[in-house]
Amino acid sequence: MAVIMVVVCLSAQAQMVIIKGQVVSGESPVEFAHVILKGTQTGTVADESGNYQMVKIPAGTYSVEAVAMGYHRTEQTITVQSGEVAILNFTLEENSATLGEVVISGTMKEVSKLESPVPVEVYSPAFFKANPTPSIFESLQNVNGVRPQLNCNVCNTGDIHINGLEGPYTMVLIDGMPIVSGLSTVYGLTGIPQSLIERMEIVKGPASTLYGSEAVGGLVNIITKKPSSAPLVSADVFATSWAEVNTDLGVRYDLGKKISSLLGINYFNYQNPIDNNKDGFTDVTLQNRISVFNKFNIDRKDGRVFSLAGRYVYEDRWGGEMDWTKEYRGGDEIYGESIYTSRWETFGIYQLPTEEFVNFQFSANGHNQNSVYGSTSYIADQYIVFGQLTWNKILGAHDVLTGLAYRYTYYDDNTPATASADASNPKNEPSVTHLPGLFVQDEIKLSEQNKLLLGARYDYNSVHGSILSPRINYKWSSVNKKNVLRVSAGNGYRVANVFTEDHAALTGARTVEFEGELRPETSWNGNINFVKKIYTSSGLFIGLDASVFYTYFTNQILPDYESDPNKIIYSNLDGSSVSQGVSFNVDMAWESGLKIIAGGTLMDVSVEENGEKFRQLLTERFQGVWSVGYSFDKLGLVVDYTGNLYGPMRLPLLGDLDNRSEYSPWWSIQNIQLTKILGDKWEVYGGVKNLLNFTPPANSIARSFDPFDEGVVFDGNGQVVPTPNNPNALTFDPSYVYAPNQGIRGFLGARFTFR
């Protein structure tokens, strides 16, 4: 009997099959890939060389699937006979959502993110959906090294800081076109329909070689969807317990057979004055904003590109004393800051019908602003026209891009910025600037693993003369592309216009004073970036991204709030300033559905002048961000927990007697959201923002009870005299601001997508 059983077992084993092979991507093995017989419990994990083997498989026909984090699933069908050793190899393609994103910001042409010599961070719409906001300005609060900074406690205008550098050093582009600048640095990041955003690219460090002035600290490039890939209809509507309502609508349609179009509308409304800190002022500005965006793609012969887009934004916002109404606008009875903004933009790209790859890129915008800050008015018009011709040519190992650019800027306002320098003959003199430029870059492929990028730009500013901006970038990658090292150095420059960039200069709370003619700012930057991707046998993906950065400024223009509490004094720095630090990001994803993105930036931004070194105002030493998400696939439920943490910042005081803290505390904004997926068209989401209910102290606005300084005594030199009613020698001032005044609130929304 025992002999019979042994014979039966040996016969059964002889009928079993072995399936083995290798999993690769290109010429590189894919380590720890999962190979599964679909419909069974049988599977295995490839080793570090991508080799796998499954034994004791019954004869038959199977669907075999190879799965690896960062790659598209690949499935093959195989029929195996008894006793056969079957060889089945898999070639996986990189998943564009994780590894092979296409970016344009670093080199001004489409390349894989992995292949770009310039480090570019890419954020998808899914990243921002974890914490829905009514504007791109607010959505950047969860990006490491990037901070949306409020500049005024009353009207809540703001800008974007990158690695501790002020907002005017950050260039904002849409589809690679520099359309957000000057006046719209403050307002241009609101009203872009987020339903139309394909991705957001962020470059940290000078990009003036390609983009010219303003790209000193870095750039934010908003890439909108192509009409061909956008949903037919999309909608996203949410409201908060503070009575804020935000609506995003997107519609794709065709105009004939050759023109596809994408229409987007954003509407935001908030009309509920709240004063939780009891300082007599609105905690958040009341807003009524509408934005309309339309993009056209025109099919052309041989697939040549022709894309045209336009956007219009209108916003009416105000903040101030709780009993302010529009009848008090511009008066000195009840204090309010009221801003009417009307802005149009158009931009596009046209590929010339030539054998060579030549593109013409263009943009134009007009910005009209009518603002009052108490009894001080600021009325300004700005028009910018930009054109750029680029030629891209591959010559052996050299990938050459060269271009000619021209930018025309017209600016007029009712401030001293456009007043005649001749006091005996005062008149208005609008500022007109011509800025032609020439740039060239050469991306040299030294080997499969090494690239060198050399670039230089020459601009001629009609006011300030010649400006040269060189840069060099080097990239090394391992054979399997899971380790990438980038080293870069470059120069940045900026021509400043104080009144369009610094809200504090407009409020009327202080007198603006200039010391000499402001010269262009210059910076030199170095950056080392290392990226590592790890795939474990358990299916865990880990992405690591670490950077060391250093920026040295000369001629920097910094507002001096401290020499005189009644003035803002602008001048070129007689010395230098430095922004330096390290940043680290980690991205982890489990097959179970858990995803964690976290990062931190430790930095030192300091100024040295007249032998004295001090920290720059409103710049934190540490910033941390995180986003934790988990998907319950069987329930169709997603949980997201997001947050940020900021270290102390040095704040602008109003003199030695100001009893407010010189430094802000550690503070954090944290949010939680639940999203329920209902089929393939609907999502319902809701949650709580600012879980810790953090808000700045109630005395952030100095003398909020006396906004027109009626109870302030001044001496003959215009200095505040301490009195029993004003022992700390304060004047009304809203610039002591480091965090939003909006506390905890709930929100509820719904998304609809029809493809």
PDB file of N, CA, C and O in Angstrom, residues 630-686:
ATOM      1  N   TYR A 630      -5.676  57.076   3.435  1.00  0.00           N
ATOM      2  CA  TYR A 630      -5.934  55.631   3.424  1.00  0.00           C
ATOM      3  C   TYR A 630      -7.230  55.374   2.669  1.00  0.00           C
ATOM      4  O   TYR A 630      -8.248  56.046   2.904  1.00  0.00           O
ATOM      5  N   SER A 631      -7.176  54.407   1.770  1.00  0.00           N
ATOM      6  CA  SER A 631      -8.341  54.056   0.958  1.00  0.00           C
ATOM      7  C   SER A 631      -8.935  52.736   1.436  1.00  0.00           C
ATOM      8  O   SER A 631      -8.235  51.719   1.469  1.00  0.00           O
ATOM      9  N   PHE A 632     -10.207  52.780   1.799  1.00  0.00           N
ATOM     10  CA  PHE A 632     -10.963  51.570   2.094  1.00  0.00           C
ATOM     11  C   PHE A 632     -11.703  51.192   0.808  1.00  0.00           C
ATOM     12  O   PHE A 632     -12.839  51.628   0.576  1.00  0.00           O
ATOM     13  N   ASP A 633     -11.041  50.386  -0.014  1.00  0.00           N
ATOM     14  CA  ASP A 633     -11.565  50.125  -1.352  1.00  0.00           C
ATOM     15  C   ASP A 633     -12.937  49.468  -1.323  1.00  0.00           C
ATOM     16  O   ASP A 633     -13.819  49.797  -2.134  1.00  0.00           O
ATOM     17  N   LYS A 634     -13.150  48.533  -0.405  1.00  0.00           N
ATOM     18  CA  LYS A 634     -14.431  47.827  -0.361  1.00  0.00           C
ATOM     19  C   LYS A 634     -15.572  48.759   0.024  1.00  0.00           C
ATOM     20  O   LYS A 634     -16.718  48.553  -0.368  1.00  0.00           O
ATOM     21  N   LEU A 635     -15.251  49.790   0.804  1.00  0.00           N
ATOM     22  CA  LEU A 635     -16.278  50.738   1.237  1.00  0.00           C
ATOM     23  C   LEU A 635     -16.380  51.948   0.318  1.00  0.00           C
ATOM     24  O   LEU A 635     -17.300  52.757   0.449  1.00  0.00           O
ATOM     25  N   GLY A 636     -15.406  52.092  -0.601  1.00  0.00           N
ATOM     26  CA  GLY A 636     -15.375  53.289  -1.437  1.00  0.00           C
ATOM     27  C   GLY A 636     -15.142  54.545  -0.628  1.00  0.00           C
ATOM     28  O   GLY A 636     -15.704  55.607  -0.927  1.00  0.00           O
ATOM     29  N   LEU A 637     -14.293  54.432   0.398  1.00  0.00           N
ATOM     30  CA  LEU A 637     -14.078  55.530   1.339  1.00  0.00           C
ATOM     31  C   LEU A 637     -12.595  55.871   1.414  1.00  0.00           C
ATOM     32  O   LEU A 637     -11.745  54.975   1.482  1.00  0.00           O
ATOM     33  N   VAL A 638     -12.285  57.169   1.408  1.00  0.00           N
ATOM     34  CA  VAL A 638     -10.902  57.646   1.520  1.00  0.00           C
ATOM     35  C   VAL A 638     -10.821  58.617   2.695  1.00  0.00           C
ATOM     36  O   VAL A 638     -11.657  59.520   2.820  1.00  0.00           O
ATOM     37  N   VAL A 639      -9.815  58.417   3.545  1.00  0.00           N
ATOM     38  CA  VAL A 639      -9.578  59.303   4.683  1.00  0.00           C
ATOM     39  C   VAL A 639      -8.263  60.043   4.453  1.00  0.00           C
ATOM     40  O   VAL A 639      -7.242  59.422   4.136  1.00  0.00           O
ATOM     41  N   ASP A 640      -8.268  61.373   4.592  1.00  0.00           N
ATOM     42  CA  ASP A 640      -7.065  62.192   4.410  1.00  0.00           C
ATOM     43  C   ASP A 640      -6.847  63.068   5.636  1.00  0.00           C
ATOM     44  O   ASP A 640      -7.778  63.735   6.117  1.00  0.00           O
ATOM     45  N   TYR A 641      -5.618  63.048   6.121  1.00  0.00           N
ATOM     46  CA  TYR A 641      -5.217  63.894   7.250  1.00  0.00           C
ATOM     47  C   TYR A 641      -4.012  64.710   6.806  1.00  0.00           C
ATOM     48  O   TYR A 641      -2.964  64.159   6.476  1.00  0.00           O
ATOM     49  N   THR A 642      -4.161  66.023   6.730  1.00  0.00           N
ATOM     50  CA  THR A 642      -3.101  66.895   6.239  1.00  0.00           C
ATOM     51  C   THR A 642      -2.759  67.946   7.293  1.00  0.00           C
ATOM     52  O   THR A 642      -3.581  68.272   8.152  1.00  0.00           O
ATOM     53  N   GLY A 643      -1.557  68.483   7.184  1.00  0.00           N
ATOM     54  CA  GLY A 643      -1.188  69.518   8.139  1.00  0.00           C
ATOM     55  C   GLY A 643       0.159  70.131   7.833  1.00  0.00           C
ATOM     56  O   GLY A 643       0.902  69.689   6.949  1.00  0.00           O
ATOM     57  N   ASN A 644       0.466  71.179   8.578  1.00  0.00           N
ATOM     58  CA  ASN A 644       1.763  71.831   8.474  1.00  0.00           C
ATOM     59  C   ASN A 644       2.179  72.322   9.856  1.00  0.00           C
ATOM     60  O   ASN A 644       1.355  72.437  10.768  1.00  0.00           O
ATOM     61  N   LEU A 645       3.450  72.595   9.994  1.00  0.00           N
ATOM     62  CA  LEU A 645       4.011  73.070  11.257  1.00  0.00           C
ATOM     63  C   LEU A 645       5.071  74.113  10.936  1.00  0.00           C
ATOM     64  O   LEU A 645       5.944  73.882  10.088  1.00  0.00           O
ATOM     65  N   TYR A 646       4.992  75.268  11.606  1.00  0.00           N
ATOM     66  CA  TYR A 646       5.936  76.358  11.354  1.00  0.00           C
ATOM     67  C   TYR A 646       6.632  76.764  12.645  1.00  0.00           C
ATOM     68  O   TYR A 646       6.004  76.839  13.710  1.00  0.00           O
ATOM     69  N   GLY A 647       7.921  77.035  12.512  1.00  0.00           N
ATOM     70  CA  GLY A 647       8.683  77.534  13.644  1.00  0.00           C
ATOM     71  C   GLY A 647       8.518  79.031  13.808  1.00  0.00           C
ATOM     72  O   GLY A 647       7.886  79.701  12.982  1.00  0.00           O
ATOM     73  N   PRO A 648       9.078  79.602  14.879  1.00  0.00           N
ATOM     74  CA  PRO A 648       8.924  81.036  15.155  1.00  0.00           C
ATOM     75  C   PRO A 648       9.500  81.914  14.046  1.00  0.00           C
ATOM     76  O   PRO A 648      10.518  81.599  13.440  1.00  0.00           O
ATOM     77  N   MET A 649       8.838  83.039  13.790  1.00  0.00           N
ATOM     78  CA  MET A 649       9.291  84.053  12.840  1.00  0.00           C
ATOM     79  C   MET A 649       9.506  85.369  13.581  1.00  0.00           C
ATOM     80  O   MET A 649       8.772  85.677  14.525  1.00  0.00           O
ATOM     81  N   ARG A 650      10.485  86.139  13.127  1.00  0.00           N
ATOM     82  CA  ARG A 650      10.675  87.474  13.693  1.00  0.00           C
ATOM     83  C   ARG A 650       9.637  88.403  13.084  1.00  0.00           C
ATOM     84  O   ARG A 650       9.446  88.430  11.867  1.00  0.00           O
ATOM     85  N   LEU A 651       8.961  89.171  13.921  1.00  0.00           N
ATOM     86  CA  LEU A 651       7.825  89.984  13.492  1.00  0.00           C
ATOM     87  C   LEU A 651       8.141  91.474  13.565  1.00  0.00           C
ATOM     88  O   LEU A 651       8.971  91.904  14.381  1.00  0.00           O
ATOM     89  N   PRO A 652       7.488  92.295  12.731  1.00  0.00           N
ATOM     90  CA  PRO A 652       7.752  93.739  12.715  1.00  0.00           C
ATOM     91  C   PRO A 652       7.075  94.445  13.894  1.00  0.00           C
ATOM     92  O   PRO A 652       5.844  94.527  13.956  1.00  0.00           O
ATOM     93  N   LEU A 653       7.883  94.934  14.832  1.00  0.00           N
ATOM     94  CA  LEU A 653       7.362  95.695  15.970  1.00  0.00           C
ATOM     95  C   LEU A 653       7.374  97.185  15.646  1.00  0.00           C
ATOM     96  O   LEU A 653       8.022  97.626  14.685  1.00  0.00           O
ATOM     97  N   LEU A 654       6.683  97.967  16.470  1.00  0.00           N
ATOM     98  CA  LEU A 654       6.544  99.403  16.226  1.00  0.00           C
ATOM     99  C   LEU A 654       7.420 100.236  17.150  1.00  0.00           C
ATOM    100  O   LEU A 654       7.095 101.379  17.448  1.00  0.00           O
ATOM    101  N   GLY A 655       8.520  99.675  17.587  1.00  0.00           N
ATOM    102  CA  GLY A 655       9.425 100.436  18.444  1.00  0.00           C
ATOM    103  C   GLY A 655       9.786  99.667  19.695  1.00  0.00           C
ATOM    104  O   GLY A 655       9.274  98.575  19.973  1.00  0.00           O
ATOM    105  N   ASP A 656      10.671 100.260  20.486  1.00  0.00           N
ATOM    106  CA  ASP A 656      11.172  99.588  21.687  1.00  0.00           C
ATOM    107  C   ASP A 656      10.088  99.378  22.741  1.00  0.00           C
ATOM    108  O   ASP A 656      10.193  98.478  23.579  1.00  0.00           O
ATOM    109  N   LEU A 657       9.043 100.195  22.721  1.00  0.00           N
ATOM    110  CA  LEU A 657       8.004 100.092  23.746  1.00  0.00           C
ATOM    111  C   LEU A 657       6.873  99.137  23.349  1.00  0.00           C
ATOM    112  O   LEU A 657       5.991  98.865  24.172  1.00  0.00           O
ATOM    113  N   ASP A 658       6.905  98.632  22.121  1.00  0.00           N
ATOM    114  CA  ASP A 658       5.865  97.704  21.660  1.00  0.00           C
ATOM    115  C   ASP A 658       5.917  96.446  22.531  1.00  0.00           C
ATOM    116  O   ASP A 658       6.946  95.764  22.602  1.00  0.00           O
ATOM    117  N   ASN A 659       4.828  96.152  23.223  1.00  0.00           N
ATOM    118  CA  ASN A 659       4.825  95.038  24.175  1.00  0.00           C
ATOM    119  C   ASN A 659       4.413  93.709  23.551  1.00  0.00           C
ATOM    120  O   ASN A 659       4.275  92.713  24.255  1.00  0.00           O
ATOM    121  N   ARG A 660       4.220  93.667  22.249  1.00  0.00           N
ATOM    122  CA  ARG A 660       3.905  92.401  21.597  1.00  0.00           C
ATOM    123  C   ARG A 660       5.174  91.572  21.437  1.00  0.00           C
ATOM    124  O   ARG A 660       6.290  92.102  21.418  1.00  0.00           O
ATOM    125  N   SER A 661       5.012  90.268  21.304  1.00  0.00           N
ATOM    126  CA  SER A 661       6.166  89.382  21.202  1.00  0.00           C
ATOM    127  C   SER A 661       6.947  89.660  19.923  1.00  0.00           C
ATOM    128  O   SER A 661       6.368  89.893  18.858  1.00  0.00           O
ATOM    129  N   GLU A 662       8.268  89.604  20.028  1.00  0.00           N
ATOM    130  CA  GLU A 662       9.111  89.821  18.856  1.00  0.00           C
ATOM    131  C   GLU A 662       9.075  88.621  17.917  1.00  0.00           C
ATOM    132  O   GLU A 662       9.368  88.740  16.731  1.00  0.00           O
ATOM    133  N   TYR A 663       8.727  87.456  18.453  1.00  0.00           N
ATOM    134  CA  TYR A 663       8.692  86.232  17.652  1.00  0.00           C
ATOM    135  C   TYR A 663       7.321  85.564  17.764  1.00  0.00           C
ATOM    136  O   TYR A 663       6.693  85.579  18.819  1.00  0.00           O
ATOM    137  N   SER A 664       6.906  84.961  16.669  1.00  0.00           N
ATOM    138  CA  SER A 664       5.665  84.187  16.681  1.00  0.00           C
ATOM    139  C   SER A 664       5.911  82.870  17.405  1.00  0.00           C
ATOM    140  O   SER A 664       7.051  82.409  17.514  1.00  0.00           O
ATOM    141  N   PRO A 665       4.858  82.220  17.893  1.00  0.00           N
ATOM    142  CA  PRO A 665       5.029  80.903  18.506  1.00  0.00           C
ATOM    143  C   PRO A 665       5.127  79.820  17.430  1.00  0.00           C
ATOM    144  O   PRO A 665       4.946  80.082  16.242  1.00  0.00           O
ATOM    145  N   TRP A 666       5.451  78.588  17.836  1.00  0.00           N
ATOM    146  CA  TRP A 666       5.255  77.457  16.943  1.00  0.00           C
ATOM    147  C   TRP A 666       3.755  77.339  16.663  1.00  0.00           C
ATOM    148  O   TRP A 666       2.941  77.486  17.569  1.00  0.00           O
ATOM    149  N   TRP A 667       3.387  77.102  15.409  1.00  0.00           N
ATOM    150  CA  TRP A 667       1.975  76.973  15.109  1.00  0.00           C
ATOM    151  C   TRP A 667       1.741  75.965  13.996  1.00  0.00           C
ATOM    152  O   TRP A 667       2.644  75.660  13.209  1.00  0.00           O
ATOM    153  N   SER A 668       0.511  75.451  13.973  1.00  0.00           N
ATOM    154  CA  SER A 668       0.195  74.371  13.051  1.00  0.00           C
ATOM    155  C   SER A 668      -1.262  74.462  12.613  1.00  0.00           C
ATOM    156  O   SER A 668      -2.139  74.788  13.405  1.00  0.00           O
ATOM    157  N   ILE A 669      -1.496  74.211  11.332  1.00  0.00           N
ATOM    158  CA  ILE A 669      -2.847  74.093  10.785  1.00  0.00           C
ATOM    159  C   ILE A 669      -3.034  72.637  10.342  1.00  0.00           C
ATOM    160  O   ILE A 669      -2.266  72.135   9.513  1.00  0.00           O
ATOM    161  N   GLN A 670      -4.051  71.967  10.891  1.00  0.00           N
ATOM    162  CA  GLN A 670      -4.280  70.557  10.583  1.00  0.00           C
ATOM    163  C   GLN A 670      -5.728  70.347  10.136  1.00  0.00           C
ATOM    164  O   GLN A 670      -6.638  71.021  10.624  1.00  0.00           O
ATOM    165  N   ASN A 671      -5.907  69.402   9.217  1.00  0.00           N
ATOM    166  CA  ASN A 671      -7.217  69.187   8.605  1.00  0.00           C
ATOM    167  C   ASN A 671      -7.480  67.691   8.442  1.00  0.00           C
ATOM    168  O   ASN A 671      -6.554  66.901   8.271  1.00  0.00           O
ATOM    169  N   ILE A 672      -8.745  67.324   8.456  1.00  0.00           N
ATOM    170  CA  ILE A 672      -9.123  65.936   8.198  1.00  0.00           C
ATOM    171  C   ILE A 672     -10.316  65.921   7.255  1.00  0.00           C
ATOM    172  O   ILE A 672     -11.183  66.808   7.295  1.00  0.00           O
ATOM    173  N   GLN A 673     -10.336  64.912   6.366  1.00  0.00           N
ATOM    174  CA  GLN A 673     -11.380  64.843   5.349  1.00  0.00           C
ATOM    175  C   GLN A 673     -11.759  63.387   5.087  1.00  0.00           C
ATOM    176  O   GLN A 673     -10.908  62.498   5.053  1.00  0.00           O
ATOM    177  N   LEU A 674     -13.053  63.145   4.884  1.00  0.00           N
ATOM    178  CA  LEU A 674     -13.571  61.854   4.449  1.00  0.00           C
ATOM    179  C   LEU A 674     -14.190  62.031   3.069  1.00  0.00           C
ATOM    180  O   LEU A 674     -14.945  62.980   2.838  1.00  0.00           O
ATOM    181  N   THR A 675     -13.860  61.124   2.150  1.00  0.00           N
ATOM    182  CA  THR A 675     -14.413  61.169   0.798  1.00  0.00           C
ATOM    183  C   THR A 675     -15.096  59.844   0.502  1.00  0.00           C
ATOM    184  O   THR A 675     -14.488  58.775   0.642  1.00  0.00           O
ATOM    185  N   LYS A 676     -16.349  59.907   0.106  1.00  0.00           N
ATOM    186  CA  LYS A 676     -17.117  58.721  -0.264  1.00  0.00           C
ATOM    187  C   LYS A 676     -17.278  58.701  -1.779  1.00  0.00           C
ATOM    188  O   LYS A 676     -17.798  59.645  -2.380  1.00  0.00           O
ATOM    189  N   ILE A 677     -16.806  57.617  -2.401  1.00  0.00           N
ATOM    190  CA  ILE A 677     -16.891  57.469  -3.854  1.00  0.00           C
ATOM    191  C   ILE A 677     -18.188  56.748  -4.191  1.00  0.00           C
ATOM    192  O   ILE A 677     -18.447  55.635  -3.707  1.00  0.00           O
ATOM    193  N   LEU A 678     -19.006  57.381  -5.016  1.00  0.00           N
ATOM    194  CA  LEU A 678     -20.314  56.840  -5.396  1.00  0.00           C
ATOM    195  C   LEU A 678     -20.291  56.552  -6.896  1.00  0.00           C
ATOM    196  O   LEU A 678     -20.551  57.439  -7.721  1.00  0.00           O
ATOM    197  N   GLY A 679     -19.936  55.329  -7.255  1.00  0.00           N
ATOM    198  CA  GLY A 679     -19.844  54.977  -8.667  1.00  0.00           C
ATOM    199  C   GLY A 679     -18.643  55.630  -9.319  1.00  0.00           C
ATOM    200  O   GLY A 679     -17.666  55.996  -8.668  1.00  0.00           O
ATOM    201  N   ASP A 680     -18.732  55.821 -10.645  1.00  0.00           N
ATOM    202  CA  ASP A 680     -17.609  56.409 -11.381  1.00  0.00           C
ATOM    203  C   ASP A 680     -17.834  57.883 -11.712  1.00  0.00           C
ATOM    204  O   ASP A 680     -17.052  58.478 -12.447  1.00  0.00           O
ATOM    205  N   LYS A 681     -18.915  58.472 -11.186  1.00  0.00           N
ATOM    206  CA  LYS A 681     -19.201  59.865 -11.516  1.00  0.00           C
ATOM    207  C   LYS A 681     -19.244  60.786 -10.293  1.00  0.00           C
ATOM    208  O   LYS A 681     -18.941  61.972 -10.406  1.00  0.00           O
ATOM    209  N   TRP A 682     -19.609  60.266  -9.140  1.00  0.00           N
ATOM    210  CA  TRP A 682     -19.855  61.132  -7.995  1.00  0.00           C
ATOM    211  C   TRP A 682     -18.888  60.867  -6.848  1.00  0.00           C
ATOM    212  O   TRP A 682     -18.496  59.727  -6.601  1.00  0.00           O
ATOM    213  N   GLU A 683     -18.519  61.942  -6.172  1.00  0.00           N
ATOM    214  CA  GLU A 683     -17.795  61.872  -4.902  1.00  0.00           C
ATOM    215  C   GLU A 683     -18.431  62.875  -3.947  1.00  0.00           C
ATOM    216  O   GLU A 683     -18.753  64.001  -4.349  1.00  0.00           O
ATOM    217  N   VAL A 684     -18.597  62.473  -2.708  1.00  0.00           N
ATOM    218  CA  VAL A 684     -19.069  63.378  -1.664  1.00  0.00           C
ATOM    219  C   VAL A 684     -17.984  63.429  -0.589  1.00  0.00           C
ATOM    220  O   VAL A 684     -17.455  62.390  -0.192  1.00  0.00           O
ATOM    221  N   TYR A 685     -17.640  64.631  -0.145  1.00  0.00           N
ATOM    222  CA  TYR A 685     -16.559  64.754   0.828  1.00  0.00           C
ATOM    223  C   TYR A 685     -16.914  65.794   1.890  1.00  0.00           C
ATOM    224  O   TYR A 685     -17.740  66.682   1.686  1.00  0.00           O
ATOM    225  N   GLY A 686     -16.282  65.654   3.013  1.00  0.00           N
ATOM    226  CA  GLY A 686     -16.497  66.603   4.107  1.00  0.00           C
ATOM    227  C   GLY A 686     -15.444  66.408   5.175  1.00  0.00           C
ATOM    228  O   GLY A 686     -14.727  65.397   5.199  1.00  0.00           O
TER     229      GLY A 686
END
